[in-house]
Amino acid sequence: MTERWPAEPESIARAASRLRQGAVIAFPTDTLYAVAARAADREAVLRLYAVKGRPAAQPLVLLVRGEEDFGELVRLSDQARRLIRLFWPGPLTIVLPSRSEAGGTIAGRAPDHPVALAILDALGEPLASSSANRAGAPPPSDAQSVISGLGEDLDLVLDGGPCRLGQPSTILDLSGAVPKILRQGAIAEADLQLR
């Protein structure tokens, strides 16, 4: 049975401990409830994909504490730094070239929610994440919807009440020569001032 804990400081510390042990958990962010695992734990990330029924070729978003954490993983452009300072923490996911020798890109964002940020602080490392729903199902904005949708497949749900925005983040790809919005979400294109 999936455990459901109130999103209080003691529960958040215990949730971080569970993540270190390979757990897949759900918790509120500013946009929607997220399902997440330690990004560095390959087995936990594979389980996260299985929980969602998400195709392996579809990348996850890294939740980070801010620009410094993200900058350790990607090559930050001046444009990315400007947008991070304007919109983080908040509902903007940015895609940038990875610093790793393997290349590729990484999508990341810093969520503007005290529970999500407290988990990231307690853990001290990025989380691989997605909305806490099965692939193709409506994304949840409250804990009960998470439990109804993902049932027994999660280890833990932190209940922090309904999400403030109730819609996904805007995903902006800055990895190429021309910025591209991959998903229109809570931040409008005009607000990004890309031109």
mmCIF file of N, CA and C in Angstrom, residues 84-174:
data_model
loop_
_atom_site.group_PDB
_atom_site.id
_atom_site.type_symbol
_atom_site.label_atom_id
_atom_site.label_comp_id
_atom_site.label_asym_id
_atom_site.label_seq_id
_atom_site.Cartn_x
_atom_site.Cartn_y
_atom_site.Cartn_z
ATOM 1 N N ILE A 84 16.550 32.162 -16.179
ATOM 2 C CA ILE A 84 16.587 31.539 -14.855
ATOM 3 C C ILE A 84 16.412 32.602 -13.778
ATOM 4 N N ARG A 85 17.088 33.726 -13.948
ATOM 5 C CA ARG A 85 16.979 34.796 -12.932
ATOM 6 C C ARG A 85 15.589 35.411 -12.907
ATOM 7 N N LEU A 86 14.921 35.422 -14.069
ATOM 8 C CA LEU A 86 13.567 35.975 -14.123
ATOM 9 C C LEU A 86 12.501 35.011 -13.612
ATOM 10 N N PHE A 87 12.663 33.710 -13.906
ATOM 11 C CA PHE A 87 11.549 32.778 -13.719
ATOM 12 C C PHE A 87 11.799 31.633 -12.738
ATOM 13 N N TRP A 88 13.000 31.522 -12.194
ATOM 14 C CA TRP A 88 13.259 30.462 -11.209
ATOM 15 C C TRP A 88 13.356 31.040 -9.824
ATOM 16 N N PRO A 89 12.867 30.331 -8.825
ATOM 17 C CA PRO A 89 12.059 29.121 -8.981
ATOM 18 C C PRO A 89 10.715 29.459 -9.608
ATOM 19 N N GLY A 90 10.239 28.536 -10.437
ATOM 20 C CA GLY A 90 8.970 28.777 -11.108
ATOM 21 C C GLY A 90 8.700 27.793 -12.220
ATOM 22 N N PRO A 91 7.620 28.032 -12.977
ATOM 23 C CA PRO A 91 7.120 27.045 -13.940
ATOM 24 C C PRO A 91 7.770 27.117 -15.324
ATOM 25 N N LEU A 92 9.099 27.268 -15.363
ATOM 26 C CA LEU A 92 9.821 27.261 -16.633
ATOM 27 C C LEU A 92 10.850 26.139 -16.619
ATOM 28 N N THR A 93 10.702 25.201 -17.551
ATOM 29 C CA THR A 93 11.680 24.129 -17.752
ATOM 30 C C THR A 93 12.552 24.525 -18.935
ATOM 31 N N ILE A 94 13.870 24.449 -18.730
ATOM 32 C CA ILE A 94 14.821 24.867 -19.763
ATOM 33 C C ILE A 94 15.638 23.660 -20.208
ATOM 34 N N VAL A 95 15.760 23.502 -21.530
ATOM 35 C CA VAL A 95 16.553 22.423 -22.126
ATOM 36 C C VAL A 95 17.865 23.018 -22.639
ATOM 37 N N LEU A 96 18.983 22.438 -22.175
ATOM 38 C CA LEU A 96 20.309 22.935 -22.554
ATOM 39 C C LEU A 96 21.247 21.771 -22.847
ATOM 40 N N PRO A 97 22.368 22.036 -23.562
ATOM 41 C CA PRO A 97 23.344 20.980 -23.818
ATOM 42 C C PRO A 97 23.971 20.482 -22.513
ATOM 43 N N SER A 98 24.092 19.158 -22.415
ATOM 44 C CA SER A 98 24.696 18.541 -21.240
ATOM 45 C C SER A 98 26.201 18.787 -21.220
ATOM 46 N N ARG A 99 26.773 18.843 -20.019
ATOM 47 C CA ARG A 99 28.228 18.949 -19.866
ATOM 48 C C ARG A 99 28.906 17.587 -20.007
ATOM 49 N N SER A 100 28.145 16.512 -19.972
ATOM 50 C CA SER A 100 28.740 15.178 -19.982
ATOM 51 C C SER A 100 29.369 14.868 -21.341
ATOM 52 N N GLU A 101 30.338 13.971 -21.332
ATOM 53 C CA GLU A 101 31.026 13.580 -22.563
ATOM 54 C C GLU A 101 30.070 12.865 -23.525
ATOM 55 N N ALA A 102 29.020 12.292 -22.967
ATOM 56 C CA ALA A 102 28.038 11.594 -23.809
ATOM 57 C C ALA A 102 27.222 12.565 -24.656
ATOM 58 N N GLY A 103 27.239 13.827 -24.281
ATOM 59 C CA GLY A 103 26.507 14.840 -25.035
ATOM 60 C C GLY A 103 25.021 14.819 -24.723
ATOM 61 N N GLY A 104 24.226 15.220 -25.698
ATOM 62 C CA GLY A 104 22.788 15.273 -25.497
ATOM 63 C C GLY A 104 22.350 16.535 -24.779
ATOM 64 N N THR A 105 21.118 16.527 -24.342
ATOM 65 C CA THR A 105 20.559 17.686 -23.644
ATOM 66 C C THR A 105 19.946 17.258 -22.317
ATOM 67 N N ILE A 106 19.758 18.232 -21.454
ATOM 68 C CA ILE A 106 19.101 18.011 -20.159
ATOM 69 C C ILE A 106 18.045 19.087 -19.973
ATOM 70 N N ALA A 107 16.865 18.658 -19.553
ATOM 71 C CA ALA A 107 15.789 19.583 -19.208
ATOM 72 C C ALA A 107 15.758 19.732 -17.691
ATOM 73 N N GLY A 108 15.701 20.966 -17.224
ATOM 74 C CA GLY A 108 15.678 21.165 -15.775
ATOM 75 C C GLY A 108 14.850 22.361 -15.367
ATOM 76 N N ARG A 109 14.407 22.320 -14.110
ATOM 77 C CA ARG A 109 13.721 23.481 -13.542
ATOM 78 C C ARG A 109 13.820 23.455 -12.029
ATOM 79 N N ALA A 110 13.692 24.632 -11.440
ATOM 80 C CA ALA A 110 13.620 24.776 -9.991
ATOM 81 C C ALA A 110 12.170 25.083 -9.640
ATOM 82 N N PRO A 111 11.483 24.161 -8.944
ATOM 83 C CA PRO A 111 10.065 24.370 -8.634
ATOM 84 C C PRO A 111 9.860 25.412 -7.541
ATOM 85 N N ASP A 112 8.821 26.210 -7.686
ATOM 86 C CA ASP A 112 8.520 27.257 -6.711
ATOM 87 C C ASP A 112 7.482 26.739 -5.703
ATOM 88 N N HIS A 113 7.919 25.767 -4.907
ATOM 89 C CA HIS A 113 7.032 25.194 -3.893
ATOM 90 C C HIS A 113 7.872 24.802 -2.688
ATOM 91 N N PRO A 114 7.447 25.173 -1.479
ATOM 92 C CA PRO A 114 8.283 24.897 -0.303
ATOM 93 C C PRO A 114 8.556 23.420 -0.064
ATOM 94 N N VAL A 115 7.600 22.550 -0.368
ATOM 95 C CA VAL A 115 7.808 21.112 -0.149
ATOM 96 C C VAL A 115 8.850 20.579 -1.128
ATOM 97 N N ALA A 116 8.693 20.901 -2.412
ATOM 98 C CA ALA A 116 9.642 20.423 -3.424
ATOM 99 C C ALA A 116 11.050 20.935 -3.133
ATOM 100 N N LEU A 117 11.168 22.215 -2.794
ATOM 101 C CA LEU A 117 12.493 22.778 -2.509
ATOM 102 C C LEU A 117 13.089 22.190 -1.234
ATOM 103 N N ALA A 118 12.250 21.899 -0.248
ATOM 104 C CA ALA A 118 12.743 21.290 0.991
ATOM 105 C C ALA A 118 13.258 19.880 0.739
ATOM 106 N N ILE A 119 12.591 19.135 -0.125
ATOM 107 C CA ILE A 119 13.073 17.792 -0.475
ATOM 108 C C ILE A 119 14.422 17.894 -1.177
ATOM 109 N N LEU A 120 14.539 18.815 -2.135
ATOM 110 C CA LEU A 120 15.802 18.999 -2.847
ATOM 111 C C LEU A 120 16.917 19.425 -1.897
ATOM 112 N N ASP A 121 16.601 20.305 -0.945
ATOM 113 C CA ASP A 121 17.599 20.726 0.051
ATOM 114 C C ASP A 121 18.026 19.554 0.925
ATOM 115 N N ALA A 122 17.051 18.776 1.372
ATOM 116 C CA ALA A 122 17.358 17.643 2.259
ATOM 117 C C ALA A 122 18.168 16.580 1.532
ATOM 118 N N LEU A 123 17.873 16.391 0.253
ATOM 119 C CA LEU A 123 18.556 15.369 -0.537
ATOM 120 C C LEU A 123 19.932 15.847 -1.006
ATOM 121 N N GLY A 124 20.004 17.115 -1.404
ATOM 122 C CA GLY A 124 21.273 17.688 -1.837
ATOM 123 C C GLY A 124 21.713 17.281 -3.226
ATOM 124 N N GLU A 125 20.783 16.806 -4.049
ATOM 125 C CA GLU A 125 21.112 16.405 -5.419
ATOM 126 C C GLU A 125 19.846 16.449 -6.267
ATOM 127 N N PRO A 126 19.992 16.479 -7.602
ATOM 128 C CA PRO A 126 18.813 16.587 -8.473
ATOM 129 C C PRO A 126 17.920 15.350 -8.428
ATOM 130 N N LEU A 127 16.657 15.592 -8.745
ATOM 131 C CA LEU A 127 15.667 14.524 -8.870
ATOM 132 C C LEU A 127 15.227 14.413 -10.316
ATOM 133 N N ALA A 128 15.147 13.193 -10.829
ATOM 134 C CA ALA A 128 14.512 12.945 -12.116
ATOM 135 C C ALA A 128 13.014 12.937 -11.860
ATOM 136 N N SER A 129 12.255 13.663 -12.679
ATOM 137 C CA SER A 129 10.833 13.812 -12.358
ATOM 138 C C SER A 129 9.957 13.908 -13.597
ATOM 139 N N SER A 130 8.666 13.741 -13.334
ATOM 140 C CA SER A 130 7.620 13.929 -14.328
ATOM 141 C C SER A 130 6.337 14.190 -13.544
ATOM 142 N N SER A 131 5.276 14.531 -14.252
ATOM 143 C CA SER A 131 4.000 14.674 -13.549
ATOM 144 C C SER A 131 3.560 13.304 -13.032
ATOM 145 N N ALA A 132 2.861 13.307 -11.894
ATOM 146 C CA ALA A 132 2.546 12.054 -11.185
ATOM 147 C C ALA A 132 1.279 11.393 -11.716
ATOM 148 N N ASN A 133 1.343 10.997 -12.993
ATOM 149 C CA ASN A 133 0.221 10.320 -13.640
ATOM 150 C C ASN A 133 0.770 9.287 -14.615
ATOM 151 N N ARG A 134 -0.076 8.334 -14.984
ATOM 152 C CA ARG A 134 0.316 7.417 -16.045
ATOM 153 C C ARG A 134 0.429 8.195 -17.351
ATOM 154 N N ALA A 135 1.327 7.776 -18.217
ATOM 155 C CA ALA A 135 1.490 8.437 -19.516
ATOM 156 C C ALA A 135 0.147 8.496 -20.233
ATOM 157 N N GLY A 136 -0.218 9.702 -20.661
ATOM 158 C CA GLY A 136 -1.471 9.896 -21.384
ATOM 159 C C GLY A 136 -2.665 10.258 -20.520
ATOM 160 N N ALA A 137 -2.554 10.054 -19.200
ATOM 161 C CA ALA A 137 -3.659 10.393 -18.287
ATOM 162 C C ALA A 137 -3.524 11.850 -17.844
ATOM 163 N N PRO A 138 -4.619 12.454 -17.359
ATOM 164 C CA PRO A 138 -4.532 13.849 -16.910
ATOM 165 C C PRO A 138 -3.561 13.987 -15.733
ATOM 166 N N PRO A 139 -2.733 15.029 -15.732
ATOM 167 C CA PRO A 139 -1.805 15.223 -14.622
ATOM 168 C C PRO A 139 -2.539 15.700 -13.363
ATOM 169 N N PRO A 140 -2.110 15.222 -12.189
ATOM 170 C CA PRO A 140 -2.829 15.520 -10.953
ATOM 171 C C PRO A 140 -2.351 16.793 -10.254
ATOM 172 N N SER A 141 -3.288 17.470 -9.621
ATOM 173 C CA SER A 141 -2.924 18.659 -8.847
ATOM 174 C C SER A 141 -3.235 18.487 -7.356
ATOM 175 N N ASP A 142 -3.569 17.244 -6.927
ATOM 176 C CA ASP A 142 -3.755 16.964 -5.495
ATOM 177 C C ASP A 142 -3.344 15.516 -5.211
ATOM 178 N N ALA A 143 -3.084 15.232 -3.937
ATOM 179 C CA ALA A 143 -2.533 13.933 -3.540
ATOM 180 C C ALA A 143 -3.484 12.779 -3.828
ATOM 181 N N GLN A 144 -4.770 12.990 -3.620
ATOM 182 C CA GLN A 144 -5.723 11.899 -3.840
ATOM 183 C C GLN A 144 -5.747 11.472 -5.307
ATOM 184 N N SER A 145 -5.636 12.434 -6.208
ATOM 185 C CA SER A 145 -5.598 12.107 -7.640
ATOM 186 C C SER A 145 -4.349 11.298 -7.984
ATOM 187 N N VAL A 146 -3.239 11.596 -7.310
ATOM 188 C CA VAL A 146 -2.008 10.822 -7.522
ATOM 189 C C VAL A 146 -2.238 9.368 -7.119
ATOM 190 N N ILE A 147 -2.802 9.177 -5.931
ATOM 191 C CA ILE A 147 -3.032 7.818 -5.419
ATOM 192 C C ILE A 147 -4.047 7.084 -6.296
ATOM 193 N N SER A 148 -5.082 7.779 -6.731
ATOM 194 C CA SER A 148 -6.085 7.154 -7.604
ATOM 195 C C SER A 148 -5.471 6.727 -8.928
ATOM 196 N N GLY A 149 -4.541 7.517 -9.447
ATOM 197 C CA GLY A 149 -3.960 7.246 -10.753
ATOM 198 C C GLY A 149 -2.812 6.263 -10.749
ATOM 199 N N LEU A 150 -1.957 6.339 -9.727
ATOM 200 C CA LEU A 150 -0.757 5.497 -9.706
ATOM 201 C C LEU A 150 -0.851 4.361 -8.691
ATOM 202 N N GLY A 151 -1.929 4.366 -7.918
ATOM 203 C CA GLY A 151 -2.227 3.246 -7.031
ATOM 204 C C GLY A 151 -1.075 2.776 -6.177
ATOM 205 N N GLU A 152 -0.792 1.498 -6.258
ATOM 206 C CA GLU A 152 0.198 0.871 -5.371
ATOM 207 C C GLU A 152 1.623 0.934 -5.906
ATOM 208 N N ASP A 153 1.832 1.594 -7.025
ATOM 209 C CA ASP A 153 3.157 1.577 -7.643
ATOM 210 C C ASP A 153 4.141 2.549 -7.007
ATOM 211 N N LEU A 154 3.648 3.499 -6.247
ATOM 212 C CA LEU A 154 4.514 4.459 -5.574
ATOM 213 C C LEU A 154 4.880 3.980 -4.177
ATOM 214 N N ASP A 155 6.046 4.396 -3.712
ATOM 215 C CA ASP A 155 6.430 4.082 -2.332
ATOM 216 C C ASP A 155 5.802 5.051 -1.345
ATOM 217 N N LEU A 156 5.611 6.298 -1.789
ATOM 218 C CA LEU A 156 5.211 7.341 -0.860
ATOM 219 C C LEU A 156 4.611 8.530 -1.602
ATOM 220 N N VAL A 157 3.575 9.128 -1.004
ATOM 221 C CA VAL A 157 3.034 10.396 -1.486
ATOM 222 C C VAL A 157 3.069 11.382 -0.329
ATOM 223 N N LEU A 158 3.726 12.517 -0.555
ATOM 224 C CA LEU A 158 3.694 13.607 0.424
ATOM 225 C C LEU A 158 2.516 14.508 0.066
ATOM 226 N N ASP A 159 1.592 14.649 0.987
ATOM 227 C CA ASP A 159 0.382 15.427 0.747
ATOM 228 C C ASP A 159 0.593 16.857 1.226
ATOM 229 N N GLY A 160 0.738 17.760 0.264
ATOM 230 C CA GLY A 160 0.915 19.173 0.587
ATOM 231 C C GLY A 160 -0.258 20.014 0.125
ATOM 232 N N GLY A 161 -1.416 19.372 -0.044
ATOM 233 C CA GLY A 161 -2.591 20.099 -0.506
ATOM 234 C C GLY A 161 -2.550 20.308 -2.007
ATOM 235 N N PRO A 162 -3.531 21.042 -2.537
ATOM 236 C CA PRO A 162 -3.598 21.252 -3.983
ATOM 237 C C PRO A 162 -2.464 22.150 -4.486
ATOM 238 N N CYS A 163 -2.059 21.919 -5.718
ATOM 239 C CA CYS A 163 -1.010 22.738 -6.338
ATOM 240 C C CYS A 163 -1.573 24.107 -6.714
ATOM 241 N N ARG A 164 -0.730 25.107 -6.604
ATOM 242 C CA ARG A 164 -1.160 26.493 -6.830
ATOM 243 C C ARG A 164 -1.568 26.753 -8.278
ATOM 244 N N LEU A 165 -0.784 26.282 -9.235
ATOM 245 C CA LEU A 165 -1.043 26.600 -10.644
ATOM 246 C C LEU A 165 -1.948 25.591 -11.329
ATOM 247 N N GLY A 166 -1.750 24.310 -11.048
ATOM 248 C CA GLY A 166 -2.595 23.278 -11.639
ATOM 249 C C GLY A 166 -2.428 23.097 -13.140
ATOM 250 N N GLN A 167 -1.309 23.547 -13.673
ATOM 251 C CA GLN A 167 -0.997 23.335 -15.084
ATOM 252 C C GLN A 167 0.503 23.128 -15.213
ATOM 253 N N PRO A 168 0.952 22.505 -16.315
ATOM 254 C CA PRO A 168 2.366 22.171 -16.424
ATOM 255 C C PRO A 168 3.259 23.383 -16.646
ATOM 256 N N SER A 169 4.545 23.157 -16.481
ATOM 257 C CA SER A 169 5.513 24.206 -16.773
ATOM 258 C C SER A 169 5.632 24.392 -18.286
ATOM 259 N N THR A 170 6.082 25.564 -18.673
ATOM 260 C CA THR A 170 6.450 25.807 -20.069
ATOM 261 C C THR A 170 7.832 25.199 -20.289
ATOM 262 N N ILE A 171 7.995 24.444 -21.385
ATOM 263 C CA ILE A 171 9.301 23.857 -21.699
ATOM 264 C C ILE A 171 9.916 24.634 -22.854
ATOM 265 N N LEU A 172 11.102 25.191 -22.597
ATOM 266 C CA LEU A 172 11.809 26.005 -23.579
ATOM 267 C C LEU A 172 13.144 25.354 -23.916
ATOM 268 N N ASP A 173 13.345 25.051 -25.185
ATOM 269 C CA ASP A 173 14.573 24.430 -25.652
ATOM 270 C C ASP A 173 15.540 25.518 -26.107
ATOM 271 N N LEU A 174 16.636 25.670 -25.359
ATOM 272 C CA LEU A 174 17.675 26.638 -25.700
ATOM 273 C C LEU A 174 18.943 25.938 -26.156
#
